[in-house]
XYZ file of C-alpha atoms in Angstrom:
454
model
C 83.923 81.590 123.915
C 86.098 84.541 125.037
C 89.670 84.697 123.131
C 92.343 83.527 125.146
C 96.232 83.530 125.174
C 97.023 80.201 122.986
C 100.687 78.542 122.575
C 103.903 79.829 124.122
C 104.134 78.225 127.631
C 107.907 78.016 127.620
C 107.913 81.516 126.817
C 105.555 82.384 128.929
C 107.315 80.911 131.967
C 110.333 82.302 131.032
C 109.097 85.827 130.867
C 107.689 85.258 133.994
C 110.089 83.947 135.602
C 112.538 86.885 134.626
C 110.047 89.154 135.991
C 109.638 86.875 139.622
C 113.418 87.206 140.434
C 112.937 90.705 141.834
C 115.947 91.828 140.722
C 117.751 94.025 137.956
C 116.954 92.597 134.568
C 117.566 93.721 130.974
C 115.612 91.382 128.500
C 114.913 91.740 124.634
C 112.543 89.914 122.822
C 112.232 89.907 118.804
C 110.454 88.710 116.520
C 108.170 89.838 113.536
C 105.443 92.323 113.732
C 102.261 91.036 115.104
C 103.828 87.549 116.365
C 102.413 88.535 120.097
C 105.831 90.195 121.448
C 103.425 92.842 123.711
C 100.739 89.935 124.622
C 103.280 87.927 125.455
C 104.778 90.374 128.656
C 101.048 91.846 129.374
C 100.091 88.068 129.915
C 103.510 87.226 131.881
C 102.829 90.297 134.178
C 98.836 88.756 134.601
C 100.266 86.417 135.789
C 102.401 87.467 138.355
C 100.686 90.254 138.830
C 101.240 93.522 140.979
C 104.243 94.896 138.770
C 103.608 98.749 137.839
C 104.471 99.038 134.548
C 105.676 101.549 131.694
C 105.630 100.767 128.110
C 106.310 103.352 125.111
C 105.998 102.136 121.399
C 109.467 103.492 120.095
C 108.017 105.644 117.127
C 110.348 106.205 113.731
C 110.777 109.599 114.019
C 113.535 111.984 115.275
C 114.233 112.638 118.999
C 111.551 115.220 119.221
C 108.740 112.652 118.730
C 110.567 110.021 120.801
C 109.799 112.691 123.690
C 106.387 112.753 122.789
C 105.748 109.534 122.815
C 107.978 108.670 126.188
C 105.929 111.824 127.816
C 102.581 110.284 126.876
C 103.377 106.719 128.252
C 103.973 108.678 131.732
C 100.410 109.685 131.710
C 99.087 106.609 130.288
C 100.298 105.055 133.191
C 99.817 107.767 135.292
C 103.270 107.623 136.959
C 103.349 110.729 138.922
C 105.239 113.499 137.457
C 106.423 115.020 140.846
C 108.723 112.169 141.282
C 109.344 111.318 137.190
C 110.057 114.188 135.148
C 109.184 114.245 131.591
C 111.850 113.754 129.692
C 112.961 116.476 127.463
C 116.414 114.659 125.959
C 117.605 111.122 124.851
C 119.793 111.625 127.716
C 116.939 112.630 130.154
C 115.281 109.549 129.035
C 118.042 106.964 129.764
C 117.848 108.855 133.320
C 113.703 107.863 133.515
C 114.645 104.546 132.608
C 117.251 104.070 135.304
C 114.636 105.865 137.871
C 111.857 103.520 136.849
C 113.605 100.525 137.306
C 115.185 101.484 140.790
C 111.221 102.243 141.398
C 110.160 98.153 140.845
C 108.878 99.391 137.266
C 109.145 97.191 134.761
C 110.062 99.574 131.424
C 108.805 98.159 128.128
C 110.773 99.593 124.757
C 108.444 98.301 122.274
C 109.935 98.775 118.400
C 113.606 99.682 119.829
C 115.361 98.526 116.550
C 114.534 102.383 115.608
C 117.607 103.498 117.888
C 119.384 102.077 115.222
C 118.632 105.139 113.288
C 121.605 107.844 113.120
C 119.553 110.396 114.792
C 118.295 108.472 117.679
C 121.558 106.140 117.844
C 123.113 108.334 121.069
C 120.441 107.029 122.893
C 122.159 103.745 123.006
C 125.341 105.188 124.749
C 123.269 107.150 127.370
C 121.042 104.003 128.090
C 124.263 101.984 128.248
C 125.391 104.216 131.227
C 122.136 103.404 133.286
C 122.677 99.813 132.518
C 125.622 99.574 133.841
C 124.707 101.551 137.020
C 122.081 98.966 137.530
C 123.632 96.220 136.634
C 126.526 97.396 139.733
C 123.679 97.213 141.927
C 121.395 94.590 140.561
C 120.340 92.668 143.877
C 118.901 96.230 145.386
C 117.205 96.956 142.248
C 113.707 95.397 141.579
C 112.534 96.314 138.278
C 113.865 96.387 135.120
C 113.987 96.763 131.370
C 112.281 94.916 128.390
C 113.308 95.645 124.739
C 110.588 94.429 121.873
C 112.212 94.757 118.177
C 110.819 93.537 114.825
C 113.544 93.473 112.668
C 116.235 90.686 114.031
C 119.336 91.673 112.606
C 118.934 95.273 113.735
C 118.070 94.202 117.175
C 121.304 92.217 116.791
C 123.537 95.636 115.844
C 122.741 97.502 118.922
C 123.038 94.678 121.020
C 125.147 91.804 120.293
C 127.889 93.383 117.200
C 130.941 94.079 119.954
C 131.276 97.858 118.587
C 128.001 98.419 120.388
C 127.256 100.417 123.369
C 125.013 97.949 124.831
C 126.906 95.247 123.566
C 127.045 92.128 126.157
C 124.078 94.006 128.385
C 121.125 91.663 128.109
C 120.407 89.317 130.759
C 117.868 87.207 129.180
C 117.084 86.702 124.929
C 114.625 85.437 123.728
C 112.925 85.022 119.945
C 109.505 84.526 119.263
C 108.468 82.852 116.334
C 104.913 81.659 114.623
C 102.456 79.580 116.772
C 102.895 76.323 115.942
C 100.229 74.351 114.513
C 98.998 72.955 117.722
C 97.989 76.206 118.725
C 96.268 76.855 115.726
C 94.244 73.920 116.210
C 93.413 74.570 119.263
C 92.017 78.181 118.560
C 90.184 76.618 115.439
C 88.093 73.887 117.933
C 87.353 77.027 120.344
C 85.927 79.338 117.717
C 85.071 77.543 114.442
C 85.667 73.887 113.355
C 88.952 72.124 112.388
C 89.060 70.833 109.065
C 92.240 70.385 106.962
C 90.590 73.215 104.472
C 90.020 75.192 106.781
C 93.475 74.582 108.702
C 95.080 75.097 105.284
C 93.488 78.180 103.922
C 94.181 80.537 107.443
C 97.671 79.072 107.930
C 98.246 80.112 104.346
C 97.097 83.669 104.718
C 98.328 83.863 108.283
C 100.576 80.829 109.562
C 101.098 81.020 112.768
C 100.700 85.183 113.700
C 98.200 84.701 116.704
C 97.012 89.016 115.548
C 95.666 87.991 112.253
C 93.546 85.262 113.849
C 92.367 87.372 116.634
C 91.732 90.215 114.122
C 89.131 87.123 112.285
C 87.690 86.458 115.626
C 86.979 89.875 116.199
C 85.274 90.607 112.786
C 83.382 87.298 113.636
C 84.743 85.701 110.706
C 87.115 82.836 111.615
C 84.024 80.288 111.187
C 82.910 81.766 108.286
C 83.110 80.965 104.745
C 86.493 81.766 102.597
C 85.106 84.509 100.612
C 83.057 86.083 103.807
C 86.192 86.081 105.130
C 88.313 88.117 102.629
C 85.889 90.466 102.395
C 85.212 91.255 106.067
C 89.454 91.325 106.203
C 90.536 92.239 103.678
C 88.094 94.406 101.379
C 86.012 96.441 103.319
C 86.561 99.821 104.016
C 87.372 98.853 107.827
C 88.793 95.612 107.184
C 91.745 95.500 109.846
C 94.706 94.083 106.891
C 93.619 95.999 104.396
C 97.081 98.183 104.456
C 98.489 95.357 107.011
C 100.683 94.601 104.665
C 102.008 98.067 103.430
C 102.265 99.493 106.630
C 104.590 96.729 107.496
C 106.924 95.830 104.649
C 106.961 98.736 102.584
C 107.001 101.269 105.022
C 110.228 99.487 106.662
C 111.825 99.300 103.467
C 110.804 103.009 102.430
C 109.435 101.302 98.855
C 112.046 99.742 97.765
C 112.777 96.170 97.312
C 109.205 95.849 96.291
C 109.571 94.510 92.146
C 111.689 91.600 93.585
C 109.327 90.743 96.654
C 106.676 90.981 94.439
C 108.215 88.529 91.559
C 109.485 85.966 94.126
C 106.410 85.687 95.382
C 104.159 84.911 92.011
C 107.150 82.774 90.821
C 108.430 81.110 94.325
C 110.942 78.140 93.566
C 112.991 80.516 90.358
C 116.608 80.006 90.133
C 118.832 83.165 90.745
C 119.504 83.368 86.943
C 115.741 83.638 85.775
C 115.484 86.059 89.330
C 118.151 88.002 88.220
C 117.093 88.116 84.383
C 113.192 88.466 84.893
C 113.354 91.803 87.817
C 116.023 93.303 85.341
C 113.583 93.288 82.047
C 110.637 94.511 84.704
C 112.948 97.819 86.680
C 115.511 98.197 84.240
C 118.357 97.569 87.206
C 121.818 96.461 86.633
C 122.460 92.309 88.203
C 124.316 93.867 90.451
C 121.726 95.888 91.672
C 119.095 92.927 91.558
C 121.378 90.672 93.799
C 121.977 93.458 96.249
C 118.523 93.504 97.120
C 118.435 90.094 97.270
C 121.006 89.554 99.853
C 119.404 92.406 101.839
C 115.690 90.727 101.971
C 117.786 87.520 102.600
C 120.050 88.586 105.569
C 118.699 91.494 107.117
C 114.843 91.197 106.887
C 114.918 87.498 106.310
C 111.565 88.064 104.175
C 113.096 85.908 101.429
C 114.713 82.632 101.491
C 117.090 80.093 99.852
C 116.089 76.390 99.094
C 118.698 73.901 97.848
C 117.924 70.432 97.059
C 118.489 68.269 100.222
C 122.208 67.359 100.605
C 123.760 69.726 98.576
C 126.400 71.707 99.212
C 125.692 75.138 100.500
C 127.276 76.814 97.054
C 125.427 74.538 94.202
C 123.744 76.347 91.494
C 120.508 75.141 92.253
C 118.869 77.621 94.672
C 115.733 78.610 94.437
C 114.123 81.325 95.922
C 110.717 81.716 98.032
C 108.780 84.308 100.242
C 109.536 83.256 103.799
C 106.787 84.805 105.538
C 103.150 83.102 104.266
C 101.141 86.610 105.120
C 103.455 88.425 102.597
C 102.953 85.948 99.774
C 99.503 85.461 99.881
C 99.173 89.377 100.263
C 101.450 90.032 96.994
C 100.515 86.734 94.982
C 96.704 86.645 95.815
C 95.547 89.664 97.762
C 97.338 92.887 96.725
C 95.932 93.758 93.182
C 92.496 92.803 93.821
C 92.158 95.188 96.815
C 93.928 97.752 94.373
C 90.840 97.776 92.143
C 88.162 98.037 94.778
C 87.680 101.440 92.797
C 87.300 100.244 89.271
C 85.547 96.573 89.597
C 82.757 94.701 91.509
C 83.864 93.702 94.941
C 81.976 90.039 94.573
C 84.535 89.730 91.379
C 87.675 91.157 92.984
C 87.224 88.426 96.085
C 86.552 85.631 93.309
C 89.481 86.111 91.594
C 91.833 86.442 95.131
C 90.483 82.934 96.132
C 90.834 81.653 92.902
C 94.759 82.724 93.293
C 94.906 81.886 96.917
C 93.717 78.801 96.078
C 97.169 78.717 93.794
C 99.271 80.022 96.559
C 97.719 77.084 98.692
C 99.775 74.555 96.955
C 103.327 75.906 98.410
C 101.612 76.843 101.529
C 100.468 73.057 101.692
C 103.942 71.537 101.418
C 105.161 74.074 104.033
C 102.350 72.938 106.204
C 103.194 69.146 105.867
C 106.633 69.898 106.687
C 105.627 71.985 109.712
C 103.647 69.225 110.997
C 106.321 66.428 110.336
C 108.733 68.355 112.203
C 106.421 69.675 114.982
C 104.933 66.338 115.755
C 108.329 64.537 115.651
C 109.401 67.207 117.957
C 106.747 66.253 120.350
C 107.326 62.587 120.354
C 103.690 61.875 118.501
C 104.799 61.093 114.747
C 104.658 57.851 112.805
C 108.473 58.849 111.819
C 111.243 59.519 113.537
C 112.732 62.512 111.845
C 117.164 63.324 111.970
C 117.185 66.260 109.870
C 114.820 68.935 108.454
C 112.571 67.750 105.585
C 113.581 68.994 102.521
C 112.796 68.327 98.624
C 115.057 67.551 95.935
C 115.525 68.147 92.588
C 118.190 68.008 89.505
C 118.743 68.797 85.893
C 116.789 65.488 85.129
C 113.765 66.608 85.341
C 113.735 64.973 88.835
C 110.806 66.581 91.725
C 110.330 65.673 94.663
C 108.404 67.547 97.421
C 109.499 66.157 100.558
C 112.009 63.658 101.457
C 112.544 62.752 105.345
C 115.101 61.022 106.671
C 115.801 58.608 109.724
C 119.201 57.843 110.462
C 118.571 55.674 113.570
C 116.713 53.023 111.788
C 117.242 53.643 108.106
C 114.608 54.711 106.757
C 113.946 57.024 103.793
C 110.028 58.511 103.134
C 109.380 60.092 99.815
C 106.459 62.455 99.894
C 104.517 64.306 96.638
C 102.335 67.287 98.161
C 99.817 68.798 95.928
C 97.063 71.091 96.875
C 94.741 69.627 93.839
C 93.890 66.262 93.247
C 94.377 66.661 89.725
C 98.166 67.139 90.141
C 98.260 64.644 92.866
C 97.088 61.951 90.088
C 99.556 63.261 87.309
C 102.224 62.646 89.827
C 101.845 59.299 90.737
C 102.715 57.648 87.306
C 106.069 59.314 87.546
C 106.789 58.944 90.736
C 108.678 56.177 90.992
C 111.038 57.625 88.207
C 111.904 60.231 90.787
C 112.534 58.217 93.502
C 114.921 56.036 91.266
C 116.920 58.878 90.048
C 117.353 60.238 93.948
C 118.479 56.211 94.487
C 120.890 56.646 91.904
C 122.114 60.064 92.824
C 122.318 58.880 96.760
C 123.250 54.992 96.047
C 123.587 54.878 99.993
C 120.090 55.017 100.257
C 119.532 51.752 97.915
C 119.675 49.450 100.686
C 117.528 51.862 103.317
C 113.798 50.676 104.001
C 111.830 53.281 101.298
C 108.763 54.461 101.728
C 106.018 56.601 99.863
């Protein structure tokens, strides 16, 4: 079976719908790397079809090579240069834009968070110009312009932080974020077979980023075996992630950053004082240093995130830290130094010992994936339990651990949940169980008289 476009139909008709009205629009559209930002307007423009189009990947480069790339797209497209000149400035680019649109084009920035870089940054203030021209006019103009970004809060800066030229622009916003599991499913029973190990061990390495399961499909490797998989992947010389993940991360954050991404991710769930203590023995940087980088990989590339027990308050001292993004920490916990050594050591060896440590990273990925699936199938009116807040764990000083605790206000009920990836830790659990659950009690008396279940 041919691969198809899976997930995203409220997306999809919105897209499509802003596209339909036949009038000026200025859209943006974020959302990480490979999450389907491009597939998702090629598809929207299938289906309404007839729209000429012009799309230019932003590249991170200086003006010069922002030309290049905008003068290329014009002959990709094969817009004819007697009526669009090639740009030769930021300025003369803004101008194209402006033309396009009046033209019924629909103009595709893909990458724009780059004109957040000081040399491209005028840009912004040209473009902002040619918005507002066609905004003045918008009912006579029938195309318009698309921005595609990867990095949210930079997306943000040039157009939603009031000091911006393009502040207040946008017509229509939307974020795209992973597949959800349903869609996941559904492109497992078209191309290989749905089993919870199965399920588990792709939506560890690649959650919900529709690319990375095409990329499987295309190697003819999303039925296969785990190993056959990695090394197709991830280990030949051709394997399409082989430098996914440097190419990404690393090159966006120019190297740095990459002893505490690394460390969260073999020791997800530390406390900021063993964080702070553990990356400062391993680079030699001050604490102050350490929890700059934190807050950066928190707030601005949201690659890392906080965990507090469930109901405490937002400043407790019992945060703990873990990789956000499930292709990042399976690449740095499981995948990374393996590949490394494809030099020095038998390939059959290096993919043993990444599935014997994806197999590890499987255990978080596995509570993540029960919570997604609580939440997603409460969402859609088909779970056993009727879910009021996120699902969360909890844990204290005592000694207390539990994985997932959901909550339903309406009819007072309280489910305790222990989620472990092996079978063996599943069985050491259940002895103490009940010890955990009694301490939560005791901490949330509230609760005492609440229906439990586990």
């Amino acid at each position: 079976m041919a691969w198809g476009f899976y997930g995203r139909n409220e997306e999809l008709q919105s897209v499509s719908n802003i596209f339909a009205r036949n009038r000026w629009f200025f859209a943006k559209i974020s959302g990480r790397r490979r999450i389907g930002k491009t597939t998702l307007i090629q598809q929207a423009l299938r289906n309404i079809g007839g729209r000429p189009v012009y799309y230019v990947q932003i590249p991170d480069s200086g003006s010069a090579g922002v030309m290049s790339a905008a003068g290329d797209a014009l002959e990709n497209f094969r817009i004819p240069s007697e009526k669009f000149s090639r740009p030769r400035t930021l300025a003369e680019f803004a101008k194209l834009i402006n033309l396009l649109a009046r033209s019924g084009y629909v103009v595709v920035l893909d990458e724009f968070q780059y004109f957040n870089r000081k040399t491209l940054s005028p840009f912004c203030s040209f473009l902002q110009a040619e918005v507002d021209e066609l905004s003045a006019h918008a009912d006579e103009v029938h195309g318009g312009l698309v921005v595609l970004g990867s990095i949210h809060t930079e997306m943000m800066a040039l157009l939603q932080d009031r000091s911006a030229p393009l502040y207040n622009r946008t017509t229509d916003d939307i974020t795209l974020s992973h597949l959800d599991v349903a869609s996941i499913l559904e492109i497992l029973r078209e191309h290989a077979d749905v089993t919870p190990e199965r399920l588990l061990f792709l939506w560890t390495l690649f959650e919900g980023v529709p690319k990375f399961y095409r990329d499987c499909y295309e190697q003819g490797v999303i039925s296969a075996n785990r190993k056959d998989l990695l090394r197709k992947i991830f280990f030949e010389s051709s394997s399409p992630l082989r430098t996914e993940a440097d190419n990404w991360f690393l090159h966006e954050l120019h190297g740095r950053y990459d002893v505490v991404l690394k460390f969260v991710a073999r020791h997800g769930g530390s406390q900021h004082n063993e964080l702070i203590s553990h990356i400062q023995e391993l680079s030699g940087e001050s604490s102050e240093q350490v929890s700059g980088y934190l807050q950066v990989l928190i707030e601005r590339y949201g690659l890392i995130e906080k965990k507090l027990p469930i109901f405490a308050a937002p400043r407790a001292r019992r945060t703990r830290y873990y990789l956000a993004d499930n292709f990042l920490k399976a690449w740095l916990a499981g995948l990374a130094n393996c590949v490394a050594a494809l030099n020095f050591r038998p390939v059959d060896e290096l993919i043993a010992d990444a599935d014997e440590r994806l197999c590890d990273v499987e255990g978080s990925g596995f509570e993540k994936l029960v919570s997604h699936l609580y939440e997603e199938r409460n969402r859609k009116g088909v779970s056993d339990f009727n879910l009021t807040r996120r699902i969360e764990g909890y844990w204290d000083r005592a000694g207390t651990e539990i994985d997932l605790v959901a909550i339903n206000d309406r009819d007072s009920i309280v489910r305790f949940g222990s989620c472990k990836r092996s079978a063996e830790n599943l069985l050491a659990d259940i002895p103490i169980f009940d010890g955990h659950v009694k301490r939560f009690l005791e901490a949330f008396p509230i609760y005492k008289d609440w229906k439990i279940e586990r």
